[in-house]
Short mmCIF file of C-alpha atoms and ligand atoms in Angstrom, two decimals:
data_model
loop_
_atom_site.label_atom_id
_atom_site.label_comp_id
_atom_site.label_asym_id
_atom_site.label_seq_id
_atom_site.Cartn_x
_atom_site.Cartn_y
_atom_site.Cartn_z
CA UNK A 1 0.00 0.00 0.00
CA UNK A 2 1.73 3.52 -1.04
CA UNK A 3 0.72 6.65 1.17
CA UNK A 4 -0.97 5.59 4.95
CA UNK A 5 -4.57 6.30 5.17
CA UNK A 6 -3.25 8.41 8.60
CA UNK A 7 -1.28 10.47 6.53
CA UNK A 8 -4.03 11.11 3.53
CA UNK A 9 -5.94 11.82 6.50
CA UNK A 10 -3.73 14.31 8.09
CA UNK A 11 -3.57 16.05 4.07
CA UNK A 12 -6.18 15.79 2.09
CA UNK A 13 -8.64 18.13 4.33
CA UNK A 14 -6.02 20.67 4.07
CA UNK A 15 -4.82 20.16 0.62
CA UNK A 16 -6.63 22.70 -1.26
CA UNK A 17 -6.18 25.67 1.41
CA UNK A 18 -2.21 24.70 1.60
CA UNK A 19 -2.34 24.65 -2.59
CA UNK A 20 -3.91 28.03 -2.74
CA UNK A 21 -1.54 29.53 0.06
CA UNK A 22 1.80 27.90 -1.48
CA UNK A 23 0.63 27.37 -4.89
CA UNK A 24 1.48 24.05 -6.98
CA UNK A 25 3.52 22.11 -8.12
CA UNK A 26 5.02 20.98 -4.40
CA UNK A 27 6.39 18.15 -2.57
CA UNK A 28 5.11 17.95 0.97
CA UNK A 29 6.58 15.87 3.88
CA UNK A 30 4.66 14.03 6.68
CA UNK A 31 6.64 14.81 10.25
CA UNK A 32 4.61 12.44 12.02
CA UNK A 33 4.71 9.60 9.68
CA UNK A 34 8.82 9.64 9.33
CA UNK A 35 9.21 10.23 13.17
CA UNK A 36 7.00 6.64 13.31
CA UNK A 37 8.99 4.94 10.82
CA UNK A 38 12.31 6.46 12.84
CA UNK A 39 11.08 5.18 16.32
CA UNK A 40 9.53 1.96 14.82
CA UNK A 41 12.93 1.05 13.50
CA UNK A 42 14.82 1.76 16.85
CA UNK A 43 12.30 -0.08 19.14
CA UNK A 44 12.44 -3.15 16.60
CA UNK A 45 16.16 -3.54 16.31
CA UNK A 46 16.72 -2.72 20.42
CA UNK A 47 17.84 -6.02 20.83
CA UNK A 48 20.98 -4.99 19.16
CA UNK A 49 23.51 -2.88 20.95
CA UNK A 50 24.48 0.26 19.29
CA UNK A 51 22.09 -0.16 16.32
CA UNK A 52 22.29 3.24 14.35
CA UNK A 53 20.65 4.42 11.40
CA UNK A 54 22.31 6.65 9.30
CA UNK A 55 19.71 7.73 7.02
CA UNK A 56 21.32 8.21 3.35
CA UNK A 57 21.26 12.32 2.80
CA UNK A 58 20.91 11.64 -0.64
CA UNK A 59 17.48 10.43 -0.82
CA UNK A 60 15.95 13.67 0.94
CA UNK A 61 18.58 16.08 1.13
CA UNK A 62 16.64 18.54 3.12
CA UNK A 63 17.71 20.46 6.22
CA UNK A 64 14.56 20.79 7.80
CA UNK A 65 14.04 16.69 7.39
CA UNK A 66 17.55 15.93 8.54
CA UNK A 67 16.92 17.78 11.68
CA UNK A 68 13.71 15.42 12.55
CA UNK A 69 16.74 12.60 11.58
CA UNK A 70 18.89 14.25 14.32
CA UNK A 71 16.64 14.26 16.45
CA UNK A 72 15.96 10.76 16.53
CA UNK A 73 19.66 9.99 16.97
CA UNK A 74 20.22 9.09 13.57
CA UNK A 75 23.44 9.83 11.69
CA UNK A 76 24.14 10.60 8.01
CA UNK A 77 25.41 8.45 5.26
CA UNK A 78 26.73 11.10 3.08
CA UNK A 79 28.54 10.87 -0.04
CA UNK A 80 29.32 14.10 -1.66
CA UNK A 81 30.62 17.29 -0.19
CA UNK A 82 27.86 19.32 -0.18
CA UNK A 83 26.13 16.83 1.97
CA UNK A 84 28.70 16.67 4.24
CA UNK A 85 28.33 20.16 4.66
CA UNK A 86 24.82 19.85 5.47
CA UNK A 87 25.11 17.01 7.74
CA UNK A 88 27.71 19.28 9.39
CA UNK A 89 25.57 22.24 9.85
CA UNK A 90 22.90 20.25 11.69
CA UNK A 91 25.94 19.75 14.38
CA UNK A 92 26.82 15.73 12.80
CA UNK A 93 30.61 15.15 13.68
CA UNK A 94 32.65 12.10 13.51
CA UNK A 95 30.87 8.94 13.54
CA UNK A 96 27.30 10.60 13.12
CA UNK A 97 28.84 10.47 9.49
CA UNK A 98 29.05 7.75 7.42
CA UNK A 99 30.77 8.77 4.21
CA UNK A 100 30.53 6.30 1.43
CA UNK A 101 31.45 7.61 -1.78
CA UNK A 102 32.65 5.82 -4.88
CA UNK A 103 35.22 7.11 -6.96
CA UNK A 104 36.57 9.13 -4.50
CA UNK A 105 38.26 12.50 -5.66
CA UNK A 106 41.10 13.93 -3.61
CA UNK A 107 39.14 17.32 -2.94
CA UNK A 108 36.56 14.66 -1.06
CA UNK A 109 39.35 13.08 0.87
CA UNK A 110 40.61 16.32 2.31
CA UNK A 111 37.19 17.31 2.93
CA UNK A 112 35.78 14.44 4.76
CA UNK A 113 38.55 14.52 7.02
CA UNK A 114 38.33 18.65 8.17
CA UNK A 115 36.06 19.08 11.23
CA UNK A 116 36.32 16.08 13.40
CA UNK A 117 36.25 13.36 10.28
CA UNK A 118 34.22 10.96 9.47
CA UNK A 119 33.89 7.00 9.17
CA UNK A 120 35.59 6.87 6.35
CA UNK A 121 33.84 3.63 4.32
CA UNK A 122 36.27 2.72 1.65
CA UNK A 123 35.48 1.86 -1.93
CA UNK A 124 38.00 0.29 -3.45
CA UNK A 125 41.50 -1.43 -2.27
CA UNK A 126 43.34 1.06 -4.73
CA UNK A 127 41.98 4.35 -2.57
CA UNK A 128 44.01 2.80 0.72
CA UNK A 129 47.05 4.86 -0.77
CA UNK A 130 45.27 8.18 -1.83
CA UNK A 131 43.52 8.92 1.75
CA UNK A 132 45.78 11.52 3.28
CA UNK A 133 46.00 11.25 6.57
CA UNK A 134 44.37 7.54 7.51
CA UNK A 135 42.06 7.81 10.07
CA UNK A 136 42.28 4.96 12.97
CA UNK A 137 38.76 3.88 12.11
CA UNK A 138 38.16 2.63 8.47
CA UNK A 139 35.40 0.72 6.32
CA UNK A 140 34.89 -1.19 3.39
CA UNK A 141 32.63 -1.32 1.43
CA UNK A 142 31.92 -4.89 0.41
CA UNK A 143 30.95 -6.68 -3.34
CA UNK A 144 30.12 -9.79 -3.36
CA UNK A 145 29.78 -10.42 -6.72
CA UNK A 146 28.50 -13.73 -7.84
CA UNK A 147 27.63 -15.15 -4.11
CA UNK A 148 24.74 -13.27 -4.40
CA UNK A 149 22.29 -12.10 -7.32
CA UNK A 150 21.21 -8.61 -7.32
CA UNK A 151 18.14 -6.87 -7.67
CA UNK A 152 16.47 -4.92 -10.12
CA UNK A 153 17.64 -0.78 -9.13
CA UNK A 154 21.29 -1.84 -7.84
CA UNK A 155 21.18 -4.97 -10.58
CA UNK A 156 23.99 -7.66 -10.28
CA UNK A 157 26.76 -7.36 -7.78
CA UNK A 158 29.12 -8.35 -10.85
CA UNK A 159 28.29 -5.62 -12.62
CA UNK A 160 28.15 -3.44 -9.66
CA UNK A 161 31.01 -0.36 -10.28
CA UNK A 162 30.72 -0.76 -6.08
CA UNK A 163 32.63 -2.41 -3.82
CA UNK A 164 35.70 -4.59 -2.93
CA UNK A 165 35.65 -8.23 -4.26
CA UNK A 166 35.15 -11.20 -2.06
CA UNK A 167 39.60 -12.11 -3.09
CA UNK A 168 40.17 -8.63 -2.03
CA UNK A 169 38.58 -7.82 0.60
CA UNK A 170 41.24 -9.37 3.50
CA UNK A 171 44.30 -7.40 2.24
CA UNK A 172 42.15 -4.46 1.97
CA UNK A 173 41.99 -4.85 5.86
CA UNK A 174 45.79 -5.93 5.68
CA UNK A 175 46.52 -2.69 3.90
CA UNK A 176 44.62 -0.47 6.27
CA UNK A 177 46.31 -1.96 9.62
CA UNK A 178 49.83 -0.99 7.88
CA UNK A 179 48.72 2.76 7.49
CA UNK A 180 47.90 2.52 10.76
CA UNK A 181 44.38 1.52 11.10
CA UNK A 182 43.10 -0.04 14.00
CA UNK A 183 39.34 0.01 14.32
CA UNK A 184 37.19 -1.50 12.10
CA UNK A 185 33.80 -1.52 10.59
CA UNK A 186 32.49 -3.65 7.09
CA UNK A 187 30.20 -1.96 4.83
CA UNK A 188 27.88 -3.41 2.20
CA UNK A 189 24.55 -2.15 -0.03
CA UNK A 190 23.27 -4.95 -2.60
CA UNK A 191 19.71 -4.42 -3.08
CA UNK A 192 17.60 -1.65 -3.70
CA UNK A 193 13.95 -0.89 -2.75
CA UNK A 194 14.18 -4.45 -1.63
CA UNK A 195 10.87 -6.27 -0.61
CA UNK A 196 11.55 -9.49 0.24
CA UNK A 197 12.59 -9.08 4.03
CA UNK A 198 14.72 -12.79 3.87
CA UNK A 199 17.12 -10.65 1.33
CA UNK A 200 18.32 -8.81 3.63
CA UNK A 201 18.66 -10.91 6.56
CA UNK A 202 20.92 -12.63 4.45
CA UNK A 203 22.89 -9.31 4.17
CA UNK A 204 23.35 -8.96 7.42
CA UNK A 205 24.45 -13.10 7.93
CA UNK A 206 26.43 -12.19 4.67
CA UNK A 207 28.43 -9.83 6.44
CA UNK A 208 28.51 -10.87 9.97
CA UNK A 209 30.25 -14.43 8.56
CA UNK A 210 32.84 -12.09 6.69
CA UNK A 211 34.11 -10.28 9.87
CA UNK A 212 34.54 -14.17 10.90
CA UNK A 213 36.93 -14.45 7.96
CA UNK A 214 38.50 -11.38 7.86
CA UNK A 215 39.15 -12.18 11.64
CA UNK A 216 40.83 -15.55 10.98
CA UNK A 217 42.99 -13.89 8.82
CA UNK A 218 43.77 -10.74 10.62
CA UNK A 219 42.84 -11.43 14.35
CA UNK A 220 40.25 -8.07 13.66
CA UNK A 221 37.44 -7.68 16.08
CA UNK A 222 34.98 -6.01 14.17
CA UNK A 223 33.50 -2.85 15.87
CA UNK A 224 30.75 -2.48 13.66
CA UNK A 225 28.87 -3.81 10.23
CA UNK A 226 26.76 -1.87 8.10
CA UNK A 227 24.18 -3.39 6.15
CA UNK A 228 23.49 -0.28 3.83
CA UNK A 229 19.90 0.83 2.57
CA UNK A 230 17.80 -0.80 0.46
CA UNK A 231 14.69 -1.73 1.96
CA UNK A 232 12.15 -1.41 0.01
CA UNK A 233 8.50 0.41 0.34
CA UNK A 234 5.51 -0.78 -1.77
CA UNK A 235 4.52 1.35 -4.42
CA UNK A 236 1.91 -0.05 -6.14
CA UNK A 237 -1.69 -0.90 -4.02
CA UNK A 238 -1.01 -4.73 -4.65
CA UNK A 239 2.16 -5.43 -3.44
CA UNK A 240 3.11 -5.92 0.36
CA UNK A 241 4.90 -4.00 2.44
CA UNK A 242 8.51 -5.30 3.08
CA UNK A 243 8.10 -7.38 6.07
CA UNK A 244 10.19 -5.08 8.49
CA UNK A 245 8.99 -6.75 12.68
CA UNK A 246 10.38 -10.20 10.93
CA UNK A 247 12.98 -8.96 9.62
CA UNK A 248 14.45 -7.37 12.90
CA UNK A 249 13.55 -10.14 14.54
CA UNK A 250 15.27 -12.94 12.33
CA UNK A 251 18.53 -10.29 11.93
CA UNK A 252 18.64 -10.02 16.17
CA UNK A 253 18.96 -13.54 16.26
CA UNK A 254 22.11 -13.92 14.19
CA UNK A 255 23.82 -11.04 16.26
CA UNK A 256 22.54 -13.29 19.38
CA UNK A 257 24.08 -16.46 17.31
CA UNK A 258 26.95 -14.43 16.94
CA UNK A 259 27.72 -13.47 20.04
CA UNK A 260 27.00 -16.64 21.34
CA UNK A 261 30.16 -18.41 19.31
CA UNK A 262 32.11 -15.55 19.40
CA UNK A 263 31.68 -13.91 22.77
CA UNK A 264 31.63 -10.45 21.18
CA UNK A 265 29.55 -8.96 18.62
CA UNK A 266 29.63 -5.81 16.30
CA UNK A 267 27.19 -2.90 16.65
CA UNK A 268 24.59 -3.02 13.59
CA UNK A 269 24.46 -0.11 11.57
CA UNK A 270 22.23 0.73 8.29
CA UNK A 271 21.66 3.64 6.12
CA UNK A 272 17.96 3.23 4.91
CA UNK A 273 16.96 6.68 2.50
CA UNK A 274 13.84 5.06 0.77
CA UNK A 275 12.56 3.20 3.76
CA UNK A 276 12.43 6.26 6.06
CA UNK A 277 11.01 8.75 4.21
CA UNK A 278 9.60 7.81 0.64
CA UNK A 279 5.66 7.45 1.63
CA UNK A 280 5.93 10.09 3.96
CA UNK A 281 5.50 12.81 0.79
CA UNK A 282 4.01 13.21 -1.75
CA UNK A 283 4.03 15.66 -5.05
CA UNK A 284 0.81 17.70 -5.66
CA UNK A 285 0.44 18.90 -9.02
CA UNK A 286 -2.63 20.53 -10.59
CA UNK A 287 -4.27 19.61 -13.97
CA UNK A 288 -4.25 22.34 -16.27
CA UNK A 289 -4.67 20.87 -19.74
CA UNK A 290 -6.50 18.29 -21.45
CA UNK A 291 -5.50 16.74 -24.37
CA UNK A 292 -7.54 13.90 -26.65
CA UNK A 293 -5.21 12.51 -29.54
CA UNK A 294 -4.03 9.30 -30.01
CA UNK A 295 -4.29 8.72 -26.28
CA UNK A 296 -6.28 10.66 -23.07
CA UNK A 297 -3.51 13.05 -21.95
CA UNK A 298 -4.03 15.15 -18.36
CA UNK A 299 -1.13 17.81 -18.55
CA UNK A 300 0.09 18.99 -14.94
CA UNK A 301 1.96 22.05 -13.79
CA UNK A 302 4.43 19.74 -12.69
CA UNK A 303 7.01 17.91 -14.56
CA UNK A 304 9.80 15.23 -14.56
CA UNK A 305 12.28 17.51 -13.00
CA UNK A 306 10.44 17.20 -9.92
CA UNK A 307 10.27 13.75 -9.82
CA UNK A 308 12.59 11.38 -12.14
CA UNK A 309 11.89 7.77 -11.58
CA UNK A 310 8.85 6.93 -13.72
CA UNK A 311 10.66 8.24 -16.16
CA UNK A 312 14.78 7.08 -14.98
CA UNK A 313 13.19 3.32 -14.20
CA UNK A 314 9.49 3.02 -15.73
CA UNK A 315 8.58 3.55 -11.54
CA UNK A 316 4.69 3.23 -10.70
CA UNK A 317 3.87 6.20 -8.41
CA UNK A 318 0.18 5.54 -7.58
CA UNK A 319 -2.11 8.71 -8.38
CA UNK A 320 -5.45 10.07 -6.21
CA UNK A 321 -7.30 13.04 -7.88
CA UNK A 322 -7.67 14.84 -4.77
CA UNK A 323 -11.71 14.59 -3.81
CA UNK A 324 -11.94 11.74 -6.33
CA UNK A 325 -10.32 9.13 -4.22
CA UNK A 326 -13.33 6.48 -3.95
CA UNK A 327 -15.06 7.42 -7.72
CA UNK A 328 -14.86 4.91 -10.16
CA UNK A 329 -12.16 5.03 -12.51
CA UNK A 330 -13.64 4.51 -15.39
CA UNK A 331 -11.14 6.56 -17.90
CA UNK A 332 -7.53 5.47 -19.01
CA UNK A 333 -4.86 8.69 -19.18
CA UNK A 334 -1.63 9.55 -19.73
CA UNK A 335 -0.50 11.68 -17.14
CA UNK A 336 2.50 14.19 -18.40
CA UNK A 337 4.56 17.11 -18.03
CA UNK A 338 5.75 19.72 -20.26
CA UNK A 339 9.38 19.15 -20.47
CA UNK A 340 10.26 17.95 -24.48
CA UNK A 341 10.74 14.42 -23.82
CA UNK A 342 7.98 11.64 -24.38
CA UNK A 343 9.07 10.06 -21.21
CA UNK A 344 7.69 13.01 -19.23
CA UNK A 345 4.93 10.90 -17.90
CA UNK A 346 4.08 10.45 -14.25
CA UNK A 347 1.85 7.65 -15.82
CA UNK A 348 1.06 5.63 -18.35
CA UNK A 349 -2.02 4.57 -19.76
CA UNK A 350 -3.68 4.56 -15.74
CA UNK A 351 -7.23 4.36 -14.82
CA UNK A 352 -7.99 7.26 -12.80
CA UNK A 353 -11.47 8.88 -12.54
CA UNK A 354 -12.46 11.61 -14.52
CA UNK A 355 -9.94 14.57 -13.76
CA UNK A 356 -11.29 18.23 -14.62
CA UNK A 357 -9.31 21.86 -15.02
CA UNK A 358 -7.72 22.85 -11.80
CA UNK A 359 -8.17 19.69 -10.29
CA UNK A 360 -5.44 18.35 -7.73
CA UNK A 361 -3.63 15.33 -8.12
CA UNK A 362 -1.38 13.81 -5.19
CA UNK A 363 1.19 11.73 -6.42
CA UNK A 364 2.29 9.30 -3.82
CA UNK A 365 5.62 8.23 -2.34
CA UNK A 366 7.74 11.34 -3.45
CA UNK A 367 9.81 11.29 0.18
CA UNK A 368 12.58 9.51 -1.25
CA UNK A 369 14.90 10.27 -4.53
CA UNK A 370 11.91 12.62 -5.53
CA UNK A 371 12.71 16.43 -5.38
CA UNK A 372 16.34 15.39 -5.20
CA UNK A 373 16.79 14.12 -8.51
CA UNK A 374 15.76 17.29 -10.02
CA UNK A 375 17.58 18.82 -12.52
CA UNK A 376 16.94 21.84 -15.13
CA UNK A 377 16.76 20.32 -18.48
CA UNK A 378 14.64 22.18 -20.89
CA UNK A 379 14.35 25.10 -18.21
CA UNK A 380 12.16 22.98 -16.03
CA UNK A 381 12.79 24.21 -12.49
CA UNK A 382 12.17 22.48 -9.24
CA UNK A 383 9.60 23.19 -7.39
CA UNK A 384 9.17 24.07 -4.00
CA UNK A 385 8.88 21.45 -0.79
CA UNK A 386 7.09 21.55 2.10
CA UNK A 387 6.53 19.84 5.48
CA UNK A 388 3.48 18.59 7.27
CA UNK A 389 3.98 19.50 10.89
CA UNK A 390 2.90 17.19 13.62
CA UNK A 391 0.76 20.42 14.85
CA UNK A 392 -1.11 20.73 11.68
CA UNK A 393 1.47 23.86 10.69
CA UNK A 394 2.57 24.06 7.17
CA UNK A 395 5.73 25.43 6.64
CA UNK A 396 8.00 25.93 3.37
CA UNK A 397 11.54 24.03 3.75
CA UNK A 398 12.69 25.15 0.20
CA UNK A 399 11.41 27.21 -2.15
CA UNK A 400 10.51 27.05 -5.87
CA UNK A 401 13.80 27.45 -7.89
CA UNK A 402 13.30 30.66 -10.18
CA UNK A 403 14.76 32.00 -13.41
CA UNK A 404 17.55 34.00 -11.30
CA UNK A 405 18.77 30.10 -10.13
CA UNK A 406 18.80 29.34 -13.60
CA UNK A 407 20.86 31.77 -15.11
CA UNK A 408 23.41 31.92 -11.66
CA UNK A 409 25.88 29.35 -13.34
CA UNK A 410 25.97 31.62 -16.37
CA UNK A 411 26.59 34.92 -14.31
CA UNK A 412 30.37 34.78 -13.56
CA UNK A 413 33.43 36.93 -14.01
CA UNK A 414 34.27 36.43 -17.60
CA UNK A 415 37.74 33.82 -17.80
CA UNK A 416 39.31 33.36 -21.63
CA UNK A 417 42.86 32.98 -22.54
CA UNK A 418 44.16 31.32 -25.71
CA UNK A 419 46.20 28.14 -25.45
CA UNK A 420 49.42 28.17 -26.93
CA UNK A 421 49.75 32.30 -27.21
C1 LIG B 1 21.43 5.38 -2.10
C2 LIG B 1 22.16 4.78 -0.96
C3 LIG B 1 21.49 4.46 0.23
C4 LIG B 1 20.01 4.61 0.41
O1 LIG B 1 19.30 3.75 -0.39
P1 LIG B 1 17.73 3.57 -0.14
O2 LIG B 1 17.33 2.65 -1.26
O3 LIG B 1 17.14 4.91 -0.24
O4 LIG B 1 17.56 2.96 1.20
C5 LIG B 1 22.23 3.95 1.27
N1 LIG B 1 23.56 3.77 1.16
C6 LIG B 1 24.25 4.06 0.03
C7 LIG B 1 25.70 3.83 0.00
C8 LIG B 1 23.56 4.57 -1.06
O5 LIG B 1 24.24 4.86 -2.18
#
């Protein structure tokens, strides 16, 4: 089921008061529903010491919505300066930040390490010689190629740019106690808006039985693993909800197995973006044209720069017409933009009810990898975001992007010289 019926409920009474006060297009963000998710995923995986999640900036990269994150005594996964930056400015330090980049520049090295560090989690076996100053406390990132098969977003491990193979991943460790290392933590991420909850408990037995290697070998007591993000939320009304109580549940026993044989055990970490936040917004968009060709087409003020992944991965993002949610859907549209690409669609071909000028349409699970996978093509600009208080307040956590934003990258002190002269 996309969307909660609690947070429709919370919304859709407001809806057309907060679209004539903010205007559409615009993302809104449900407080109440990501604080659940937040202390739902504590209170299920409290029978692991030092669980920690460190929700993945990149999937809402939103001050406002990292501070709710803080709050909750999450930390970041970061992997790019500028969200270092912002993870910074909320008062992160150290190991509140996870920073997992891949095809790590030198400019990132530096910077991860200013202000306190970072965990620094560790691509590749080739980086061990390009980190500056190596930290005492390092991570891999982990590939395991063909022991497992992938799934569809993240797609094979073998064909994964991610990661340290299963051959290297012992003298990566080797490598890192001779610069000096001597804390450890094992990183790994092989699924993607995963929904099958024994996937991942196989991630995190996966990864515990490495540390039992990589111990063998090295004598390293593990202080941590991480078993990335990944889990998956339902999209589409038919399919079920990823299985999360169970899930817990069967992972807590294999740190208690663990621990049991080993008479230690590492802290669990994860890094969920998706899982935390995706149904918890939504992108409200109103009709403003009609079109009746070859095909029904609704045209929104909204367009694929707001959200990407119906048209980056043919993603279903399920559709009410706001007051229309229990009519019968008895007409089949195309649902589209205006950006100058026939994969501007937000759907295809859907049975909806009958939509009419100016009406609203809410579509669902835009929390995650929504708003942030914007971009300008065509002169499409991003549209504003807001967030759902848990006292009924509305308030604006970014604002529209406007022409001025456009042209900024073009406004610069002129720079020319000729080569050669
Ligand atoms: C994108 C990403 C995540 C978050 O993925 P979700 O599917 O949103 O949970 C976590 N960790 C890393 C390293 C990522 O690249």
């Amino acid at each position: 089921m996309p969307m909660s019926d609690a947070f429709k409920q919370r919304l859709f009474n407001a809806l057309p008061e907060i679209a004539a006060h903010y205007g559409t297009p615009f993302h809104i963000y449900d407080e109440v529903g990501i604080r659940e998710t937040g202390e739902h995923l504590k209170q299920i995986f409290s029978g692991i010491d030092g669980f920690r999640e460190y929700f993945a900036v990149k999937a809402l990269p939103n001050k406002q919505i990292l501070k709710l994150m803080k709050e909750m005594g999450f930390g970041f996964d970061c992997s790019s300066i500028p969200e270092l930056i912002m993870s910074r400015e909320l008062g992160a330090t150290t190991e509140d930040i996870m920073f997992t980049s891949n095809n790590t520049s030198p400019e990132e090295f530096a910077f991860a390490e200013q202000d306190g560090g970072c965990i620094l989690n560790l691509d590749d076996i080739s980086l061990i010689d390009k980190v500056p100053n190596f930290p005492e406390l390092i991570c891999f990132r982990y590939n395991p190629g063909p022991r497992r098969t992938g799934n569809i977003i993240i797609g094979n491990p073998v064909e994964a740019k991610y990661g340290v193979t299963h051959e290297q991943v012992v003298d990566a460790y080797r490598q890192a106690q001779a610069r000096g290392a001597k804390r450890f933590g094992l990183h790994t991420m092989v699924a993607s808006n995963e929904l099958d909850y024994t996937y991942m408990v196989e991630t995190a037995r996966m990864v515990l039985s490495l540390t039992e290697l990589v111990k063998q070998e090295l004598g390293i007591e593990f202080e941590f693993v991480n078993i990335g993000g990944g889990f998956g939320i339902p999209y589409r009304p038919d399919q079920a909800p990823l299985d999360i109580d169970t899930l817990a549940k069967e992972i807590t026993e294999q740190f208690d197995a663990f621990k049991a044989k080993n008479g230690f055990v590492p802290r669990m970490y994860m890094e969920s973006g998706r899982f935390m936040t995706g149904p918890h917004g939504c992108l409200v968009t109103k009709a403003i044209n009609f079109k009746d060709t070859y095909r029904n087409y609704v045209g929104v003020d909204a367009c694929m720069s707001a959200l990407m992944r119906p048209a980056l991965y043919e993603a279903y993002h399920h559709i009410d017409v706001l007051g229309k949610e229990d009519a019968a859907k008895d007409m089949t549209y195309d649902v589209v933009g205006s950006l100058c690409e026939n994969n501007d669609k937000f759907a295809v071909q859907r049975e909806l009810p009958k939509i009419e000028q100016d009406d609203l349409l809410v579509i669902h699970d835009s929390g995650a990898h929504g708003h942030a996978m914007g971009f300008q093509y065509n002169g499409r600009l991003r549209p504003q975001e807001l967030l759902l208080r848990a006292d009924g307040r509305v308030e604006l956590i970014r604002r529209a992007e406007t022409v001025a934003d456009y042209f900024a990258t073009q406004n610069y002190t002129p720079d020319a010289f000729t080569p050669g002269a």
